[in-house]
PDB file of C-alpha atoms and ligand atoms in Angstrom:
ATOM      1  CA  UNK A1451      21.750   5.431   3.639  1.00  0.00           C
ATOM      2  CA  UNK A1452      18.976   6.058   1.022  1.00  0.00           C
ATOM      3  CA  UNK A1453      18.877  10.172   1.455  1.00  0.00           C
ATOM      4  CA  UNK A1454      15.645   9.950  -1.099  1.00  0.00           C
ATOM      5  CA  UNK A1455      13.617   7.796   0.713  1.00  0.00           C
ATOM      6  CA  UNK A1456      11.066   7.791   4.028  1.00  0.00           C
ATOM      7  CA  UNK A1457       9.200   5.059   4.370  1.00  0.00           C
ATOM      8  CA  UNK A1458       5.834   5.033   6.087  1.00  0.00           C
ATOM      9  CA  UNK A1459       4.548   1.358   7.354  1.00  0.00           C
ATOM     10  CA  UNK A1460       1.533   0.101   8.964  1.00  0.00           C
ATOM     11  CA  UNK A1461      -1.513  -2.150   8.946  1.00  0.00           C
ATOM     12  CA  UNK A1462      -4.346  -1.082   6.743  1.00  0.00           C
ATOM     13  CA  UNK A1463      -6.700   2.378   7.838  1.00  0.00           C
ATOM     14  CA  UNK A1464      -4.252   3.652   9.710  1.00  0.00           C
ATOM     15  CA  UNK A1465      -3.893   6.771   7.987  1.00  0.00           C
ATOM     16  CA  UNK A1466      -0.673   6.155   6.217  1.00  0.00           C
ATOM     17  CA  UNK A1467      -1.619   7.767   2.974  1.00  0.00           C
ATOM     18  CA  UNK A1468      -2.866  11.003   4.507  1.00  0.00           C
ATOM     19  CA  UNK A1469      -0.220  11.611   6.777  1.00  0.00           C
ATOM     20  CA  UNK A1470       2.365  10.513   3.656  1.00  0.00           C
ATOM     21  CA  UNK A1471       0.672  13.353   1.686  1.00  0.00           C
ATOM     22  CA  UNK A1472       0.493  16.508   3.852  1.00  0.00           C
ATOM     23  CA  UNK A1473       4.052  15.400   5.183  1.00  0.00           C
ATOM     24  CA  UNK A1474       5.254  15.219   1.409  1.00  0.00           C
ATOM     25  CA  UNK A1475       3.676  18.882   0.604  1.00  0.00           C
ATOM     26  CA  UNK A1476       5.801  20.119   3.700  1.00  0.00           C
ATOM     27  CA  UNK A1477       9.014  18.862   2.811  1.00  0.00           C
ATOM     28  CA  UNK A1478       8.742  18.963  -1.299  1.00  0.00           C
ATOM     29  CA  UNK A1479       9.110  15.212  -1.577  1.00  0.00           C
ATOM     30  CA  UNK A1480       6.456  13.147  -3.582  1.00  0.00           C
ATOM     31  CA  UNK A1481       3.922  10.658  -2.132  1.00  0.00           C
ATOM     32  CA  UNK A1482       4.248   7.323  -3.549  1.00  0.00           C
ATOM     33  CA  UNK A1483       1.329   5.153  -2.986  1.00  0.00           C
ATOM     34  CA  UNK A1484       3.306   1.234  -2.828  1.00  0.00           C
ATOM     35  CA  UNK A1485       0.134  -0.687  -2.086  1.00  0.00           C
ATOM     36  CA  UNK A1486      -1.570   1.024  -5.925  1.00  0.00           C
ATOM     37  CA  UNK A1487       0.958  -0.826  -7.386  1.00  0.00           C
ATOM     38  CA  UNK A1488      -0.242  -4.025  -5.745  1.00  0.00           C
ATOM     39  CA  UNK A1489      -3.518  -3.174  -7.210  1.00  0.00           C
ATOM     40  CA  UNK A1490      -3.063  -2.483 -10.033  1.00  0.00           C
ATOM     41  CA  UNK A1491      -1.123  -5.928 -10.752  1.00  0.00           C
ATOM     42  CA  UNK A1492      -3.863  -7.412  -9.213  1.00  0.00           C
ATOM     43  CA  UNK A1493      -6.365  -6.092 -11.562  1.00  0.00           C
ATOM     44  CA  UNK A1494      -3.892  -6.618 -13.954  1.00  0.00           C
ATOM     45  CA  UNK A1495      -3.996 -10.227 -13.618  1.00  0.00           C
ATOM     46  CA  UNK A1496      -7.309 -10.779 -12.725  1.00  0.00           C
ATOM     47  CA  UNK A1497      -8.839  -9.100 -16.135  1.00  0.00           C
ATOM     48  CA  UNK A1498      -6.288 -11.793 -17.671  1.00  0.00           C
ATOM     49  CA  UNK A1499      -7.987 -14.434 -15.543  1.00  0.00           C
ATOM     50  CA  UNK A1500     -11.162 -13.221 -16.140  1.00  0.00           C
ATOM     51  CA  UNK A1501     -10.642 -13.216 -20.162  1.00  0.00           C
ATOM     52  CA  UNK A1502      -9.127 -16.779 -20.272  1.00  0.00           C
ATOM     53  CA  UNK A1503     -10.541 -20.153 -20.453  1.00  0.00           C
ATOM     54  CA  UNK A1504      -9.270 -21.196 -16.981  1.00  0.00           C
ATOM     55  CA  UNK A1505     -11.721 -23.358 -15.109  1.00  0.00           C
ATOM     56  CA  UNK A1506      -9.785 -23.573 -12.058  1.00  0.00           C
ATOM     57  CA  UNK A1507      -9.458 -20.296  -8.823  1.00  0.00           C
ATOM     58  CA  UNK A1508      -8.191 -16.987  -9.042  1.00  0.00           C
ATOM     59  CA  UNK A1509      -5.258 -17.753  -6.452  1.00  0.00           C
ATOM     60  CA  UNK A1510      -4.243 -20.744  -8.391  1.00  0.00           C
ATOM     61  CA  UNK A1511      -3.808 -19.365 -11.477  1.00  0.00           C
ATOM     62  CA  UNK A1512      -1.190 -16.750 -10.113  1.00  0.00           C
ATOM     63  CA  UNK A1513       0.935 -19.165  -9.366  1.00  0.00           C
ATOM     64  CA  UNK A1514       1.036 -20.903 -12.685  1.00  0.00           C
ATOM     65  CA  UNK A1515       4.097 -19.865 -15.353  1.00  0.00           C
ATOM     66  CA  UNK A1516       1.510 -18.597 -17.666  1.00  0.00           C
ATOM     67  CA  UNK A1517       0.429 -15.638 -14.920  1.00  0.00           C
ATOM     68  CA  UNK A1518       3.876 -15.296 -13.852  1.00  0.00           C
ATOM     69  CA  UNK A1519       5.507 -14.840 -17.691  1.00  0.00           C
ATOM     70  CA  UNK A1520       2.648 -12.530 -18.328  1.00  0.00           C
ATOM     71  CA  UNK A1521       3.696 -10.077 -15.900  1.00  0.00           C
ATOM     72  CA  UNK A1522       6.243  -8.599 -18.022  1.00  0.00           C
ATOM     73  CA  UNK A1523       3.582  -7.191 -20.108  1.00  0.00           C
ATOM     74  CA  UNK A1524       2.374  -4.920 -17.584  1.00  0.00           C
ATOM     75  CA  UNK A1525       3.350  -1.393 -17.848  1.00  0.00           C
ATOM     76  CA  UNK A1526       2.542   0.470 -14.149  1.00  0.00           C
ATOM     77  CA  UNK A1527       3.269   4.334 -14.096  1.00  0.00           C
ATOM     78  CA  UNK A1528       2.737   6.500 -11.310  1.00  0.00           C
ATOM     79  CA  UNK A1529       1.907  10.124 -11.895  1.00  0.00           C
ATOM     80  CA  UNK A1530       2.840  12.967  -9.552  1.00  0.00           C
ATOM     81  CA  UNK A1531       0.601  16.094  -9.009  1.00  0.00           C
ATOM     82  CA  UNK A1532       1.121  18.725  -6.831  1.00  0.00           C
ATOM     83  CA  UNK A1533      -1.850  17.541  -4.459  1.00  0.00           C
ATOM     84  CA  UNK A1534      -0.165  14.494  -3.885  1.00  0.00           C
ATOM     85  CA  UNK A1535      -3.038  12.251  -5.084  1.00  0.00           C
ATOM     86  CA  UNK A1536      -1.142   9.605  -7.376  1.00  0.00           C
ATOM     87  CA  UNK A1537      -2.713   8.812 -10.494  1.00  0.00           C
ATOM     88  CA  UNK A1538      -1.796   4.662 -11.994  1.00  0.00           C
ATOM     89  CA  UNK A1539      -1.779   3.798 -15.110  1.00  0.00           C
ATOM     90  CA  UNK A1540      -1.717   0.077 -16.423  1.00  0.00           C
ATOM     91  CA  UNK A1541      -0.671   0.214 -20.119  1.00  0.00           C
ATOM     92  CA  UNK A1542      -1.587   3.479 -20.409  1.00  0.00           C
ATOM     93  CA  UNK A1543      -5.137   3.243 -18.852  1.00  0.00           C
ATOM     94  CA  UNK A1544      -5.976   5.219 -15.832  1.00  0.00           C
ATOM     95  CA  UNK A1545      -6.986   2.848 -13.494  1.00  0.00           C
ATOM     96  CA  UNK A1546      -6.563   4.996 -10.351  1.00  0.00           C
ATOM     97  CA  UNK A1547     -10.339   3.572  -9.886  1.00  0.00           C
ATOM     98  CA  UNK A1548     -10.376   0.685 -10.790  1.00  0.00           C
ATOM     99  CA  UNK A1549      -7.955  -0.549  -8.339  1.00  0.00           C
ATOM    100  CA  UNK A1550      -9.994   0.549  -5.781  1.00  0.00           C
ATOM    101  CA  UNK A1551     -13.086  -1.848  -5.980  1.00  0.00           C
ATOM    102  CA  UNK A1552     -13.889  -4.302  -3.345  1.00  0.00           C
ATOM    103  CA  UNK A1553     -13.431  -7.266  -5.367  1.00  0.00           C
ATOM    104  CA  UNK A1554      -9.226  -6.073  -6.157  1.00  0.00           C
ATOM    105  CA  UNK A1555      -9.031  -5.539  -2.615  1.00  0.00           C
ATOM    106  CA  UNK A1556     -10.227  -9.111  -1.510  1.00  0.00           C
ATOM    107  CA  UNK A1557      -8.018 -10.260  -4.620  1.00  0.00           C
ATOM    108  CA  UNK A1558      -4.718  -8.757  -3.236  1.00  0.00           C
ATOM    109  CA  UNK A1559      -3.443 -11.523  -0.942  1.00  0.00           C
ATOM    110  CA  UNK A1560      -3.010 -14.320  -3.375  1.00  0.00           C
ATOM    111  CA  UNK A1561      -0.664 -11.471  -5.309  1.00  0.00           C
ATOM    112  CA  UNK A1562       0.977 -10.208  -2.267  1.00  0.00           C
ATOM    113  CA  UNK A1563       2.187 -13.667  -0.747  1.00  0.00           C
ATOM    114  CA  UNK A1564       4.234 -14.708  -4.296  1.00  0.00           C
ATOM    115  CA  UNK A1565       7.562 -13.638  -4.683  1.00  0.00           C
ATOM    116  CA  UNK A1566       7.641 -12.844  -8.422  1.00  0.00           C
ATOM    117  CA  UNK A1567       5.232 -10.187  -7.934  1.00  0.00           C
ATOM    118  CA  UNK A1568       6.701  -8.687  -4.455  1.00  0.00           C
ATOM    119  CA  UNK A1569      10.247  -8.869  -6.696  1.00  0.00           C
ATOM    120  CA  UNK A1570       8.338  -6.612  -9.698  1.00  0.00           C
ATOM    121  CA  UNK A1571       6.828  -4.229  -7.574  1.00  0.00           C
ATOM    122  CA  UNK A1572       9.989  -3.240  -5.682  1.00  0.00           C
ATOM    123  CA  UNK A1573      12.073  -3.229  -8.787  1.00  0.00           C
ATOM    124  CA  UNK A1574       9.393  -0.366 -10.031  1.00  0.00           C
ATOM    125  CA  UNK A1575       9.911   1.112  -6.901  1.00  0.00           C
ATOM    126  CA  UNK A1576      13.543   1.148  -6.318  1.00  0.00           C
ATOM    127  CA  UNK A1577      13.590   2.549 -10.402  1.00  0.00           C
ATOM    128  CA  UNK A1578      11.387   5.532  -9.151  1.00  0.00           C
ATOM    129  CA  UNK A1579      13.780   6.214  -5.984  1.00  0.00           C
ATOM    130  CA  UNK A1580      16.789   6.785  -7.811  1.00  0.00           C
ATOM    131  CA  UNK A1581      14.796   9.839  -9.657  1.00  0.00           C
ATOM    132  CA  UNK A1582      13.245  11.622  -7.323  1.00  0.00           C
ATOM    133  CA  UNK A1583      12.826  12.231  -3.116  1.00  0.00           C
ATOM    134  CA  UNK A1584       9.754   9.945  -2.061  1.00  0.00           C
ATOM    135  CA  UNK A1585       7.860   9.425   1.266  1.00  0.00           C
ATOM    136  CA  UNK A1586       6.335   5.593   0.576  1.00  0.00           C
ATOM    137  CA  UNK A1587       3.202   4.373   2.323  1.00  0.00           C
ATOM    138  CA  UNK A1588       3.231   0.705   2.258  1.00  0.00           C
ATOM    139  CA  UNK A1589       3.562  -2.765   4.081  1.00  0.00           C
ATOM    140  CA  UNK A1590       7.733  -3.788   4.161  1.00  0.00           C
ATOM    141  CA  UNK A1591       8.914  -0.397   2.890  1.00  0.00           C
ATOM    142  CA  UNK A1592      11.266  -0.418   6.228  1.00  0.00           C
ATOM    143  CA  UNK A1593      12.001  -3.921   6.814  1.00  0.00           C
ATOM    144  CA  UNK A1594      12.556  -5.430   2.521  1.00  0.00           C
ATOM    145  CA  UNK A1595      12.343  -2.888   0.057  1.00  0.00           C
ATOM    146  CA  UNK A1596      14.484   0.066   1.662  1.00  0.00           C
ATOM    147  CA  UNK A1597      15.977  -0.919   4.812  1.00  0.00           C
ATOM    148  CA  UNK A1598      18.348   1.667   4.340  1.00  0.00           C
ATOM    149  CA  UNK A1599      15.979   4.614   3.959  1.00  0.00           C
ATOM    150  CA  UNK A1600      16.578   7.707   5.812  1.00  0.00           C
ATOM    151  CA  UNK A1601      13.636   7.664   7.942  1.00  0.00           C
ATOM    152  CA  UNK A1602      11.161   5.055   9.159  1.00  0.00           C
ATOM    153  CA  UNK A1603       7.769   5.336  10.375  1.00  0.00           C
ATOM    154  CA  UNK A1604       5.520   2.519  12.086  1.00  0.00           C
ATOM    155  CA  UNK A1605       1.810   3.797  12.150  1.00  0.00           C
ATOM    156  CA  UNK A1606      -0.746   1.598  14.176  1.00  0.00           C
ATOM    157  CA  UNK A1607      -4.281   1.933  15.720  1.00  0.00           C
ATOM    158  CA  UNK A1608      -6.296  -0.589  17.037  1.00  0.00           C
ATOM    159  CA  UNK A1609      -9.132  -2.456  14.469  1.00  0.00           C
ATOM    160  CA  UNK A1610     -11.763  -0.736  16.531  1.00  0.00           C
ATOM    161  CA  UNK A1611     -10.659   2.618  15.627  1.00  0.00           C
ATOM    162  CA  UNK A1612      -9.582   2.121  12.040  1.00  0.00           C
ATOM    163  CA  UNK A1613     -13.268   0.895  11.914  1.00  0.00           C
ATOM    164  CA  UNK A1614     -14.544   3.740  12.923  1.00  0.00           C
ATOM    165  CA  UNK A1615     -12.596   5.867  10.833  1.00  0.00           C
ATOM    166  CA  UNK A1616     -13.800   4.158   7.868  1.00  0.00           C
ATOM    167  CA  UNK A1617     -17.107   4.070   8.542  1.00  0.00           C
ATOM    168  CA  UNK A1618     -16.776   7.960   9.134  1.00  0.00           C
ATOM    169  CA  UNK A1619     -15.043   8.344   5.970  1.00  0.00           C
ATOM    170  CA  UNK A1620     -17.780   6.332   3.860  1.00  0.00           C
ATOM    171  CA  UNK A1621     -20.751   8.199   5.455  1.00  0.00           C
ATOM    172  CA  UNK A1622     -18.732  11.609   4.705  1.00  0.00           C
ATOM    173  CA  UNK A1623     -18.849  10.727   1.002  1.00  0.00           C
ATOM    174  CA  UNK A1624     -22.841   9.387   1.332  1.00  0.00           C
ATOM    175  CA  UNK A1625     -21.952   5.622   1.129  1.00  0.00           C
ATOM    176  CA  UNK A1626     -23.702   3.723   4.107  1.00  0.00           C
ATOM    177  CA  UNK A1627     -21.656   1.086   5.714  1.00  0.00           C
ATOM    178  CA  UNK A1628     -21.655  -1.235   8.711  1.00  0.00           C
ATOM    179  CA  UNK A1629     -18.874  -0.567  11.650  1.00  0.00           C
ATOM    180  CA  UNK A1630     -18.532  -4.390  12.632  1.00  0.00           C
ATOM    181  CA  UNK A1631     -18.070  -5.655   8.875  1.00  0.00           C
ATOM    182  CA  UNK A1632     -15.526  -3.428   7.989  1.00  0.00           C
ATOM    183  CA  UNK A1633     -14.034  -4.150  10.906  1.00  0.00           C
ATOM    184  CA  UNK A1634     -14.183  -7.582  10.889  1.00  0.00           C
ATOM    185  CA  UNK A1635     -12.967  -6.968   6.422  1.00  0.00           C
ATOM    186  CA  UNK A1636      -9.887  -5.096   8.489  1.00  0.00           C
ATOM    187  CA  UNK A1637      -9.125  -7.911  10.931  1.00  0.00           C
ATOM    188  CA  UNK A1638      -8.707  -9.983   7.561  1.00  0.00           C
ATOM    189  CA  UNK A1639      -6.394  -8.043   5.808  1.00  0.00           C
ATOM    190  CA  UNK A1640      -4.215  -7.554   9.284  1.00  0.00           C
ATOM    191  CA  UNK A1641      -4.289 -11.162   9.388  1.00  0.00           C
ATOM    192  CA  UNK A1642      -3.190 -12.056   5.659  1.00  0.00           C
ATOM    193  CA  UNK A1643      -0.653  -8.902   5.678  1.00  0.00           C
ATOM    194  CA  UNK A1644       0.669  -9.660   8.845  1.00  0.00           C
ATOM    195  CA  UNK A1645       1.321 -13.658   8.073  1.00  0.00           C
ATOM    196  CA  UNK A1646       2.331 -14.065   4.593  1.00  0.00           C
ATOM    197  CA  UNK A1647       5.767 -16.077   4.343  1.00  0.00           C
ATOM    198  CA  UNK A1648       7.331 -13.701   2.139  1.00  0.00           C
ATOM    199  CA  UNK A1649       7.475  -9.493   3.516  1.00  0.00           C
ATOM    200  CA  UNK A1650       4.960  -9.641   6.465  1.00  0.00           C
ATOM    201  CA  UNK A1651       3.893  -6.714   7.851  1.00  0.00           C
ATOM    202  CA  UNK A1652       6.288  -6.097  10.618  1.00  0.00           C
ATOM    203  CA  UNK A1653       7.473  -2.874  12.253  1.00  0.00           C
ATOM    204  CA  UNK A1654      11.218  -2.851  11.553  1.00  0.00           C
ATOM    205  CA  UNK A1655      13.504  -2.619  14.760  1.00  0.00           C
ATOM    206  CA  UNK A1656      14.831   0.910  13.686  1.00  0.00           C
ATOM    207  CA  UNK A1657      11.850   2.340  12.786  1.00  0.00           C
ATOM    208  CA  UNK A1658       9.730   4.825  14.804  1.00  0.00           C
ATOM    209  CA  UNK A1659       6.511   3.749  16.272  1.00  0.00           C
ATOM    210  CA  UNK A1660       3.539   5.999  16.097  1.00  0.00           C
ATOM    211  CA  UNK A1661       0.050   4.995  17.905  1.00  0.00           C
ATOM    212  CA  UNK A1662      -2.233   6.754  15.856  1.00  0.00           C
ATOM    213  CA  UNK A1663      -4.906   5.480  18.576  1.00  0.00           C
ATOM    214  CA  UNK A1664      -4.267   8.538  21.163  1.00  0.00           C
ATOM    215  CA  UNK A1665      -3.672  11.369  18.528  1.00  0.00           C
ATOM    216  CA  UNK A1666      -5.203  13.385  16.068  1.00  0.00           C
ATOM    217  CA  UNK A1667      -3.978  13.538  12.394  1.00  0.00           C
ATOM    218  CA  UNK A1668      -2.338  16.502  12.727  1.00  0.00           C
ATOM    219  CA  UNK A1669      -0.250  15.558  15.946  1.00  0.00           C
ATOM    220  CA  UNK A1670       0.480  12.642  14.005  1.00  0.00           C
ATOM    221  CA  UNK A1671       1.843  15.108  11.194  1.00  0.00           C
ATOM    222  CA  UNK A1672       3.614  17.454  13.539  1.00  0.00           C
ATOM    223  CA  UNK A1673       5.425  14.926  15.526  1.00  0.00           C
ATOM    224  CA  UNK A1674       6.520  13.254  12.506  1.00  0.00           C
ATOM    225  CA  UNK A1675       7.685  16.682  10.631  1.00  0.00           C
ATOM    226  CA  UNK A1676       9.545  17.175  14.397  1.00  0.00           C
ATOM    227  CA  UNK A1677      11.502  14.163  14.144  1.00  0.00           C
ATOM    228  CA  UNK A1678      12.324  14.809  10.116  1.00  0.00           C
ATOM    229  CA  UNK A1679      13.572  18.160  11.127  1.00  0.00           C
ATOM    230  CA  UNK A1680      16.227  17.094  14.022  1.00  0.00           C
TER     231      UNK A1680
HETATM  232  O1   DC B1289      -2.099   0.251   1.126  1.00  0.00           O
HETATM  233  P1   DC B1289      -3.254  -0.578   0.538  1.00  0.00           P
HETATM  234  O2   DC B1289      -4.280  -0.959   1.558  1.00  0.00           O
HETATM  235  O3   DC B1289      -3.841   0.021  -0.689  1.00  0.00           O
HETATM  236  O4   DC B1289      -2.540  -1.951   0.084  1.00  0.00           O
HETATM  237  C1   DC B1289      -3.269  -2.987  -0.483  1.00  0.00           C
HETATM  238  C2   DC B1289      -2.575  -4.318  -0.247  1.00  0.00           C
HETATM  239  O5   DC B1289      -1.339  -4.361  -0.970  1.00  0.00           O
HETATM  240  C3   DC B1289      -2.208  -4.671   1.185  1.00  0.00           C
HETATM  241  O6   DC B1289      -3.254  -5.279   1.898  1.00  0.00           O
HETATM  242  C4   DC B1289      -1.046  -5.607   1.017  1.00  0.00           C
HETATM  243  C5   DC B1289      -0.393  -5.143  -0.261  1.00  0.00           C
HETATM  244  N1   DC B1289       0.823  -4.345  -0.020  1.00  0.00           N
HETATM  245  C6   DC B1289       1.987  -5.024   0.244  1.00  0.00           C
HETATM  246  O7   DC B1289       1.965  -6.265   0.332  1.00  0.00           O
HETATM  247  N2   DC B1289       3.149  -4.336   0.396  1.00  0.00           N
HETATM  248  C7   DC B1289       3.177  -3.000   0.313  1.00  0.00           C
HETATM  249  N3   DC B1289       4.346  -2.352   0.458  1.00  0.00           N
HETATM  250  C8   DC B1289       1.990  -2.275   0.078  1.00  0.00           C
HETATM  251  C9   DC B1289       0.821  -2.987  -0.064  1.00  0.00           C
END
């Protein structure tokens, strides 16, 4: 059994990353972040995309040897602070940001469903596990990357509700948005998550399922700490 590792699974909105944090603060493990790292290869790779002479898509170039060999030129660190709010860094640049646009999000899949990537990504992530205790928000954490970790959480909630979390969320910070797109942007990314060929989102058969639908955040948080604490 991993000892240093919980990991925290479930679609997209479903409050992973908060409940990862505030669990991490109670326990004095660290919050790692797995889908930043996604991100920030994707942005990685598209700003090489975007800076060559390639005539042809996005998704087809990230299949090609010359995206693939370039990947070993990409230098992703995660940084730790005490309020559990990662910061990434792509060759040294802080890019906590800039992995967050729209246009990386939409980008993700065609990174996601190749198995060079997936196979970087978890190498970073199984380098960071043997150093220190982590709780890991993410897609396959369970099921691929750390079947053996100590503790596995499923999270779900229906579209509907993830919506409307969002939209909440986004109006909280001032930024307008409209309930049935992001819920229909949220059926998308269930859909190419949950049917990639290579680590689908899947809830793995040991791991503990939490419907996030019928309970608040912090029931969420208190029946997970209960379990850890058995
Ligand atoms: O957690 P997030 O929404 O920031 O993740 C962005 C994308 O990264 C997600 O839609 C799929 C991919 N991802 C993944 O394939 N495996 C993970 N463990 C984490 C994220």
């Amino acid at each position: 059994m991993n000892e240093n590792v919980i990991a925290l699974d479930g679609p997209a909105g479903s409050g992973k990353s908060t409940v990862a944090r505030r669990i991490a603060e109670k326990i004095g493990y660290n919050y790692l972040d797995t889908g930043a790292f996604y991100r920030a290869v994707t942005l990685y790779l598209h700003r090489l995309f975007q800076g060559s002479s390639n005539a042809g898509t996005f998704e087809d170039w990230v299949k090609t040897s010359e995206a693939k060999n370039s990947i070993t030129d990409a230098h992703i660190l995660c940084e730790f602070s005490s309020g559990n709010e990662n910061r990434i860094f792509l060759n040294g640049e802080d890019v906590s940001l800039a992995i967050r646009t729209p246009e990386i999000t939409r980008e993700i899949k065609h990174i996601a469903n190749q198995r060079i990537y997936r196979d970087f990504v978890n190498k970073e992530l199984h380098s960071l596990a043997k150093l220190h205790k982590l709780i890991m928000d993410g897609r396959d954490i369970g099921t691929e990357v750390f079947p053996d970790a100590r503790f596995k959480f499923f999270l779900t909630a229906s579209s509907k509700i993830r919506a409307e979390r969002r939209t909440l969320q986004l109006k909280e910070q001032g930024i307008e948005a409209d309930q049935d797109e992001i819920e229909r942007e949220i059926f998308l990314r269930d859909k190419s998550d949950t049917e990639r060929e290579i680590a689908p989102l899947y809830q793995a058969k040991d791991a503990i399922l939490i419907d996030t639908d019928i309970l608040s955040k912090n029931s969420v948080i208190s029946k997970i700490l209960e379990i850890l604490d058995r």
